mmCIF file of C-alpha atoms in Angstrom:
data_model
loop_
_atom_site.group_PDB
_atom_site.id
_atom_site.type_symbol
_atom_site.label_atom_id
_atom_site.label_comp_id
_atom_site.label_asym_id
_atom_site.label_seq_id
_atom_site.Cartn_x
_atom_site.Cartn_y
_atom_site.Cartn_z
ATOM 1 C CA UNK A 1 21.596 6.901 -10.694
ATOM 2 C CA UNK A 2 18.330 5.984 -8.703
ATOM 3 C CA UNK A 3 18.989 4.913 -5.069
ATOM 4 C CA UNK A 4 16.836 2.970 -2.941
ATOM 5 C CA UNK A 5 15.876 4.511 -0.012
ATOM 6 C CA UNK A 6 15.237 2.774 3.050
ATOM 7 C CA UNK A 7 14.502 4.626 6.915
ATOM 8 C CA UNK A 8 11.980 8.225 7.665
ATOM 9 C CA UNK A 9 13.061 10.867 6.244
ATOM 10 C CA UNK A 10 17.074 10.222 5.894
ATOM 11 C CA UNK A 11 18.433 8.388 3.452
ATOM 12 C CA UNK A 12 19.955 5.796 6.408
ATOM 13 C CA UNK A 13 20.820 2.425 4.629
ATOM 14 C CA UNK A 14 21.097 2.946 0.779
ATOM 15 C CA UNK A 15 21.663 0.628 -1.543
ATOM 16 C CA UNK A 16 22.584 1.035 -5.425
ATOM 17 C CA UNK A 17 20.582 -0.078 -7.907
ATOM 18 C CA UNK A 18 22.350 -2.650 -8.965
ATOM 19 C CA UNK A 19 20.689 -4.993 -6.084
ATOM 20 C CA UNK A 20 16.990 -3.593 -7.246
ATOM 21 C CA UNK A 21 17.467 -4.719 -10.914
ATOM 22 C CA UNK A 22 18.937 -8.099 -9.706
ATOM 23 C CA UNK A 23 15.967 -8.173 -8.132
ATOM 24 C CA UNK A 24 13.660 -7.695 -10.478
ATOM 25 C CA UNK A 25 15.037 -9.384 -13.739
ATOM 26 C CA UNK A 26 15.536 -12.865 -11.164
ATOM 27 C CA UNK A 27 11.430 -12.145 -10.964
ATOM 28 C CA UNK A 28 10.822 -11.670 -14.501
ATOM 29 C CA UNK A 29 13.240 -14.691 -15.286
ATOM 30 C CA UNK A 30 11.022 -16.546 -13.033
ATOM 31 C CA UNK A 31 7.746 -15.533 -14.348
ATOM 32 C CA UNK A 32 8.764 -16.648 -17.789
ATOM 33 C CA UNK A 33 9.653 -19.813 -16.982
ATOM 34 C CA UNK A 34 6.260 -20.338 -15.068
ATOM 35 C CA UNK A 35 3.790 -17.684 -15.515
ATOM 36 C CA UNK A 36 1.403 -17.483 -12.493
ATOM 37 C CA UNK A 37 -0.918 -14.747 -11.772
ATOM 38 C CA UNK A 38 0.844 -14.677 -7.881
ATOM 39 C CA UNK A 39 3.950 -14.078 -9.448
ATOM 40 C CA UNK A 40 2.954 -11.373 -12.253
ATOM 41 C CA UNK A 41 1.088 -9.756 -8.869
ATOM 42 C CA UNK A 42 4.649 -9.724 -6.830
ATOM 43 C CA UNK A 43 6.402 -8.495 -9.657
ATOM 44 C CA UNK A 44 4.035 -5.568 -9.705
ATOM 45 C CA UNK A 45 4.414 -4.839 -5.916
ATOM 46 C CA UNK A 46 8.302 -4.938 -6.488
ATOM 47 C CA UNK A 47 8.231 -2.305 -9.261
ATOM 48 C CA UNK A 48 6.019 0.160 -7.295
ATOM 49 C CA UNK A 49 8.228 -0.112 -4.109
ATOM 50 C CA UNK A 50 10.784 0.863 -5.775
ATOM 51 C CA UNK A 51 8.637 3.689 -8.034
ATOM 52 C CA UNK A 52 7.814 4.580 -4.091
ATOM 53 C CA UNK A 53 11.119 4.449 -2.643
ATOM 54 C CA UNK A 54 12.903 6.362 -5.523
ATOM 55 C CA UNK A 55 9.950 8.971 -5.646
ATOM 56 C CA UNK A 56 10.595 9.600 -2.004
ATOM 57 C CA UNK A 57 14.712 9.744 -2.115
ATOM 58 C CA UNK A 58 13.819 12.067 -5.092
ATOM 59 C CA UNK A 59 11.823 14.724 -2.715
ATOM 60 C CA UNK A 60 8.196 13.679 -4.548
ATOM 61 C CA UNK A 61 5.663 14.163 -1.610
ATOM 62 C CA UNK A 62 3.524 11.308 -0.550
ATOM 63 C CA UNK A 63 0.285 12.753 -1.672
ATOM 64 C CA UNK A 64 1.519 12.932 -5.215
ATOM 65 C CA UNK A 65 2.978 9.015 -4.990
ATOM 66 C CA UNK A 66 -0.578 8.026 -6.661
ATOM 67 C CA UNK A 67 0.208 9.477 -9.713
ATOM 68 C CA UNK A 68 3.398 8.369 -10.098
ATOM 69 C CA UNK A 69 2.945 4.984 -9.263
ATOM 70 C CA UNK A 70 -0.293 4.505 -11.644
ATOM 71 C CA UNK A 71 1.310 5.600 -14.673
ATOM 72 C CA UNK A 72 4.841 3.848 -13.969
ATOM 73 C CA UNK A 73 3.673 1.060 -12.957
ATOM 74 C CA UNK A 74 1.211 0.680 -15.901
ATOM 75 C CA UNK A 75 4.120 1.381 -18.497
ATOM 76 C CA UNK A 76 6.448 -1.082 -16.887
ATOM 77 C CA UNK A 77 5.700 -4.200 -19.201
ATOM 78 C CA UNK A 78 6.852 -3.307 -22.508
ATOM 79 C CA UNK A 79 10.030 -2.639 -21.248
ATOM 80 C CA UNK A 80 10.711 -5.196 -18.608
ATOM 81 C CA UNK A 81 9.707 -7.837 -20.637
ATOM 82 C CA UNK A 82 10.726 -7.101 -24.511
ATOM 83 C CA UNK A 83 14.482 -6.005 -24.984
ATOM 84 C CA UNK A 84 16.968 -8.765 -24.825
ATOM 85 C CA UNK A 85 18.379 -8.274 -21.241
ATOM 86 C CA UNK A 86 14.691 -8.020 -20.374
ATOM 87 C CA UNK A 87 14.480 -4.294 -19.946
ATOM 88 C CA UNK A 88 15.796 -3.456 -16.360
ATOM 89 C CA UNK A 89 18.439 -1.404 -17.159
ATOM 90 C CA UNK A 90 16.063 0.681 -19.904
ATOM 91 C CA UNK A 91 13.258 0.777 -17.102
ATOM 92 C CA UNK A 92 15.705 2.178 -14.245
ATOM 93 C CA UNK A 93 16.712 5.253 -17.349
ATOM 94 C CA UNK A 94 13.117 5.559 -17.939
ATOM 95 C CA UNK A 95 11.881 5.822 -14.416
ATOM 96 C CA UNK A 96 14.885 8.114 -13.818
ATOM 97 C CA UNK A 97 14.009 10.599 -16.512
ATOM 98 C CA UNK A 98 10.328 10.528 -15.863
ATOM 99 C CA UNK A 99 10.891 11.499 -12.044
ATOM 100 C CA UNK A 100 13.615 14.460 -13.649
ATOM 101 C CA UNK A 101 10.450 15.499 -15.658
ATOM 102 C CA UNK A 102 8.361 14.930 -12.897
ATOM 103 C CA UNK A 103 9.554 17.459 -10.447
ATOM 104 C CA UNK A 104 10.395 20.526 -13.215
ATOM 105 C CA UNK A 105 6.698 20.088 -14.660
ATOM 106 C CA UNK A 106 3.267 20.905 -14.332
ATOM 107 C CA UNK A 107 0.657 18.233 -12.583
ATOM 108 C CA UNK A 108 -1.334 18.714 -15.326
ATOM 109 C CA UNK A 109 1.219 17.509 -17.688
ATOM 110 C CA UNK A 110 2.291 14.279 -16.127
ATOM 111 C CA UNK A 111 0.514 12.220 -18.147
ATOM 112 C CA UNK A 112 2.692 13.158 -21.207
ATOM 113 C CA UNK A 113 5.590 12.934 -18.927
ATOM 114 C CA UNK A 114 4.403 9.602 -17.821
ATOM 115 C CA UNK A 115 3.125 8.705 -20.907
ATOM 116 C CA UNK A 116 4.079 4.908 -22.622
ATOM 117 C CA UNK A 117 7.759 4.687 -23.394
ATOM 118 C CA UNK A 118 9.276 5.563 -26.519
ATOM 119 C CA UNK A 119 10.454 2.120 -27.462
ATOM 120 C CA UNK A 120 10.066 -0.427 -30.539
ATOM 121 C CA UNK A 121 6.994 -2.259 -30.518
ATOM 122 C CA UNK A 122 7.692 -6.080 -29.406
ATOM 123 C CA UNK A 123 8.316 -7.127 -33.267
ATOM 124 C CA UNK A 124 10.969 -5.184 -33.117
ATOM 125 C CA UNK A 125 12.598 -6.826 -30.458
ATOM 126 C CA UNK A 126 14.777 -9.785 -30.511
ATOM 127 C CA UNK A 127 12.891 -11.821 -28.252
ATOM 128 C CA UNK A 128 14.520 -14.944 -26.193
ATOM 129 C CA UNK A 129 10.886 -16.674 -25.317
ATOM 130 C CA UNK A 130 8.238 -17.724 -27.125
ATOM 131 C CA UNK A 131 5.466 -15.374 -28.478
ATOM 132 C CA UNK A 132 2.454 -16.764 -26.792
ATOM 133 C CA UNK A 133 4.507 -17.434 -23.448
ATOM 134 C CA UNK A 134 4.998 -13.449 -24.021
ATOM 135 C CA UNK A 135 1.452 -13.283 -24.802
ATOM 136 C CA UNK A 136 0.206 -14.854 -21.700
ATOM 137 C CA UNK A 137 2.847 -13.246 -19.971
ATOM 138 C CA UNK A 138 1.086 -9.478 -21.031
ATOM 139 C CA UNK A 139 -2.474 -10.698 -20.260
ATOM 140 C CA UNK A 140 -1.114 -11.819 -16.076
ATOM 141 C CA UNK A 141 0.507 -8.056 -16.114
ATOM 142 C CA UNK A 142 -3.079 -6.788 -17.251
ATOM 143 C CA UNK A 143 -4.586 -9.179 -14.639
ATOM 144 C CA UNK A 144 -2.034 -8.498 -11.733
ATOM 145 C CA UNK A 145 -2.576 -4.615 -12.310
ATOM 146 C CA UNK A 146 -6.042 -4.906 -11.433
ATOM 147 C CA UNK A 147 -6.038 -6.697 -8.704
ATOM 148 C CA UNK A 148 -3.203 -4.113 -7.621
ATOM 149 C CA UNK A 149 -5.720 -1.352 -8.268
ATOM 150 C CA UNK A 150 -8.109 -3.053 -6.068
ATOM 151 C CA UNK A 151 -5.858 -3.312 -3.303
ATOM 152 C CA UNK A 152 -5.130 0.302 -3.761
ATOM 153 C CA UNK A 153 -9.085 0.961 -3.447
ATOM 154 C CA UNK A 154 -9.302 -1.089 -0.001
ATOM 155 C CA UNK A 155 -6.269 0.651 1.551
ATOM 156 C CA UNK A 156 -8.024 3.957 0.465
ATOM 157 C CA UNK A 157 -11.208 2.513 2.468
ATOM 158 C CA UNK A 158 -8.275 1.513 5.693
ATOM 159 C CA UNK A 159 -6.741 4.699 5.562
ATOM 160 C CA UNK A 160 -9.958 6.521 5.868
ATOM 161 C CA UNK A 161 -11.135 3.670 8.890
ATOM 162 C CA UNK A 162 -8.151 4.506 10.401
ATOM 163 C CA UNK A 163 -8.088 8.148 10.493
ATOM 164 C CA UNK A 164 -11.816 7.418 11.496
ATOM 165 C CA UNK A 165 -10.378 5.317 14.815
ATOM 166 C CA UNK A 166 -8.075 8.382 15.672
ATOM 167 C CA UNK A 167 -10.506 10.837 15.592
ATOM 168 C CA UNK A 168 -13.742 9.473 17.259
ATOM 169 C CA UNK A 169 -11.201 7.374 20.065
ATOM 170 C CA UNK A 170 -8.827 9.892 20.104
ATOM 171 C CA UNK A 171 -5.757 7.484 19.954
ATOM 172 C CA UNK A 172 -2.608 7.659 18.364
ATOM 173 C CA UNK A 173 -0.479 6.262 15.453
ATOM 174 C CA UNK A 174 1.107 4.002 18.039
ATOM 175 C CA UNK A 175 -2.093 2.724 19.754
ATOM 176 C CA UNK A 176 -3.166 2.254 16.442
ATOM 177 C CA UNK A 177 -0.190 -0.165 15.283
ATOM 178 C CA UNK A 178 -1.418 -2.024 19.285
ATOM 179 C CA UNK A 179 -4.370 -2.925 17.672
ATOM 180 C CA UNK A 180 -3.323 -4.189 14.364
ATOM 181 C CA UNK A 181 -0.086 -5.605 15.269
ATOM 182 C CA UNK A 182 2.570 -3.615 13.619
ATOM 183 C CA UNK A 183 4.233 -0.558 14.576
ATOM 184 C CA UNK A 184 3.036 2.705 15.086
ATOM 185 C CA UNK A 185 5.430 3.829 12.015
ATOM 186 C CA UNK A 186 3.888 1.659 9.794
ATOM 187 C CA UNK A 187 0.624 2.656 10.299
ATOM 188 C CA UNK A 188 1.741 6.190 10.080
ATOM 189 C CA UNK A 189 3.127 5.503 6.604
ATOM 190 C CA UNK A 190 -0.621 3.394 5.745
ATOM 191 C CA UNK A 191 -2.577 6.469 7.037
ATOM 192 C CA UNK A 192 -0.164 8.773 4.250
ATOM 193 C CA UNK A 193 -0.797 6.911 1.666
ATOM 194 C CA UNK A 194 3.376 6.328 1.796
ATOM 195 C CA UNK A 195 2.502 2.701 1.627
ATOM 196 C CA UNK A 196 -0.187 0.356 0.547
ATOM 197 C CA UNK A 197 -2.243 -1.485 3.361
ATOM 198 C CA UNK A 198 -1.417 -5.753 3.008
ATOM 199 C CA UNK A 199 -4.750 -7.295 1.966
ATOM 200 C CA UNK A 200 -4.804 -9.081 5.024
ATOM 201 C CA UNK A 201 -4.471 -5.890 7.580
ATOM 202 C CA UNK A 202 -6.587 -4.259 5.270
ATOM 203 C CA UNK A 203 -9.349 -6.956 6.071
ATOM 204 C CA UNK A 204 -8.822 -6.097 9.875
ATOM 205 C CA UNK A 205 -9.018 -2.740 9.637
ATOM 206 C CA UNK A 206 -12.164 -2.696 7.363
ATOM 207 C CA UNK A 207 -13.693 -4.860 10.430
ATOM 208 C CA UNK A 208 -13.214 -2.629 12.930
ATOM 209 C CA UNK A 209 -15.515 -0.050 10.926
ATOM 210 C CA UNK A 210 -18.906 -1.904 12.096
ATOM 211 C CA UNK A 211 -18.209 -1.979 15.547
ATOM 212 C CA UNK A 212 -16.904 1.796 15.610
ATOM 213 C CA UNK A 213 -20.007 2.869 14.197
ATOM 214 C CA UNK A 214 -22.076 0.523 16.711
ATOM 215 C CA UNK A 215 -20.262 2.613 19.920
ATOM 216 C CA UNK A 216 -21.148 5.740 18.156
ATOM 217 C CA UNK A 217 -24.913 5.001 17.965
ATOM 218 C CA UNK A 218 -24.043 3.846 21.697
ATOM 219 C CA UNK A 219 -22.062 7.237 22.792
ATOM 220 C CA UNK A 220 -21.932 11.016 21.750
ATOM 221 C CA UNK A 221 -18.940 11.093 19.810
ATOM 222 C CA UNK A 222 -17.674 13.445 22.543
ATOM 223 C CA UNK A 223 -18.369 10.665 25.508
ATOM 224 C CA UNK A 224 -17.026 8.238 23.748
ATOM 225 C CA UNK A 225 -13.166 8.513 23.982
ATOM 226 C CA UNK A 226 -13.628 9.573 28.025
ATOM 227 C CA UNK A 227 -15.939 6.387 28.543
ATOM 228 C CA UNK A 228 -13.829 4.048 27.367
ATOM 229 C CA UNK A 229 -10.942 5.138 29.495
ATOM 230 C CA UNK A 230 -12.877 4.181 32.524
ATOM 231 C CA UNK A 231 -11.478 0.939 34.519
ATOM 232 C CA UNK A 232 -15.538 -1.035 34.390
ATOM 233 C CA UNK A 233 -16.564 -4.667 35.718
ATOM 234 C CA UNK A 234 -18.002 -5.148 31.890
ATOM 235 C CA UNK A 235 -14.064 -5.738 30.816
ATOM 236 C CA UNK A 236 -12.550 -7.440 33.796
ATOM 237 C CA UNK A 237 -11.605 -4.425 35.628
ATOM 238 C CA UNK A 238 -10.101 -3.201 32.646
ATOM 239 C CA UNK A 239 -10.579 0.117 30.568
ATOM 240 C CA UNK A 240 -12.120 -0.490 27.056
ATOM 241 C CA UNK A 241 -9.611 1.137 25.689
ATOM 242 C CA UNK A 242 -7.450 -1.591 26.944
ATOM 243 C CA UNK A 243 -9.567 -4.502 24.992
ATOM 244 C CA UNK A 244 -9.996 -2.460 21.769
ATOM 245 C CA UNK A 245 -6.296 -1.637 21.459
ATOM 246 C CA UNK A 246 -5.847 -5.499 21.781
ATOM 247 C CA UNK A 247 -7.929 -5.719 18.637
ATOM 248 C CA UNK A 248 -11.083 -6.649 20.567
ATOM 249 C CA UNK A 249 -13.276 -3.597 19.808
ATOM 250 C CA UNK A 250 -15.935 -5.817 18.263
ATOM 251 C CA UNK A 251 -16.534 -7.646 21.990
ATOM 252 C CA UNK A 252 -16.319 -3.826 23.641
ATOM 253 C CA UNK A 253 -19.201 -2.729 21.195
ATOM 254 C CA UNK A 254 -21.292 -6.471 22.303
ATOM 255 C CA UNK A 255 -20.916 -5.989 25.945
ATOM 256 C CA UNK A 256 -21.626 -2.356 26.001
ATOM 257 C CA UNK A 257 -24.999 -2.917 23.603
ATOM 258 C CA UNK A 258 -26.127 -6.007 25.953
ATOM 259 C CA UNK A 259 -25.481 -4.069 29.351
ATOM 260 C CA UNK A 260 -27.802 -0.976 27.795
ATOM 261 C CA UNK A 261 -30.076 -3.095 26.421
ATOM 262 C CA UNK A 262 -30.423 -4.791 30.189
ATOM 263 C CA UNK A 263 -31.011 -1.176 31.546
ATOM 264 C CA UNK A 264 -33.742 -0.739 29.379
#
């Protein structure tokens, strides 16, 4: 049986999967009843945590997640929302045996492995809601999959910003999480590629990049990360480093381009 896994690296707080597929058939009940883009686009996130989390209690390194998720996540709908009981319990055996394949194969033949489900096709099915609700049900999952997708392009673009920021200001995971208000774990598990970066972070994080590249017209790359570790009346008395890790490295870049630009 699948296990969610919760914690770094031990599986601390498990929980069966009987609470998962709760989960996710009260979403799909939910989504029938009202189908909404927002919701279709939740349900989605829901079934790739838990393609994450089972991946990772399964030993599937993080730089292979991306293959996992696409194709799992993709082959989701015809299961979850044709059979009778809505699929869970068939999507948890699928998932399971497609992970089983997973780590005893080839990369090159996941996509077999991970190809769509052997099931009936939805005629087949006895269906409990109407055909056009279903209908308009399968064009949200189409919709909510891209918009996942693009999310998963933008936290490419963060993770690569933030690797950037550790780098050229030689900071840490935990300086990092300073600036963007989370913990130093999380961003850890952003930079990976464990998880996804929230649209919204990802937002911050992509604004960061103009002002990073303004200090390094400004500074050597190697003057940079000593420079702003200097205590200077431009910031109060404070270091730089002290503004930008309070997410104010767009006012750091200003000041520092006005005061040169008065030298001049």
């Amino acid at each position: 049986m699948l296990k969610v896994w919760h914690g770094c690296g031990t599986l601390s707080s498990v929980e069966t999967t009987d609470h998962a597929k709760a989960a996710i058939r009260a979403k799909i009940l939910s989504i029938l009843e009202a189908p909404s883009l927002p919701g279709m686009l939740d349900i989605v996130h829901t079934i790739d945590d838990f393609v994450v989390t089972s991946a990772s209690a399964a030993g599937i390194k993080s730089e292979q997640f991306s293959v996992v998720r696409s194709m799992a996540v993709q082959n989701a709908f015809p299961i979850l929302f044709v059979a009778k009981s809505y699929g869970v319990d068939e999507y948890f055996q699928y998932l399971d045996s497609a992970i089983k394949q997973y780590q005893s194969a080839q990369l090159p033949t996941l996509g077999v492995i991970l190809g769509p489900p052997e099931r009936p096709a939805f005629g087949d099915q006895p269906l409990e809601i109407d055909p056009l609700k279903l209908r308009e049900c399968g064009q949200l999952y189409r919709l909510a999959l891209f918009s996942f997708e693009s999310e998963g392009t933008v936290s490419n673009e963060g993770q690569q910003i933030l690797r950037k920021l550790m780098a050229t200001l030689k900071i840490s995971f935990d300086d990092l999480g300073k600036m963007f208000k989370v913990s130093g774990e999380t961003v850890r598990r952003w930079e990976n590629g464990t998880n996804s970066i929230p649209m919204d972070k990802s937002a911050t994080i992509l604004s960061t990049q103009g002002p990073l590249d303004k200090l390094l017209q400004i500074f050597q790359p190697a003057r940079l990360p000593v420079v702003i570790r200097r205590t200077s009346d431009l910031f109060e008395g404070e270091r730089a480093l002290d503004w930008i890790l309070r997410g104010r490295i767009a006012d750091v870049a200003t000041r520092y381009e006005v005061a040169l630009s008065y030298q001049a």
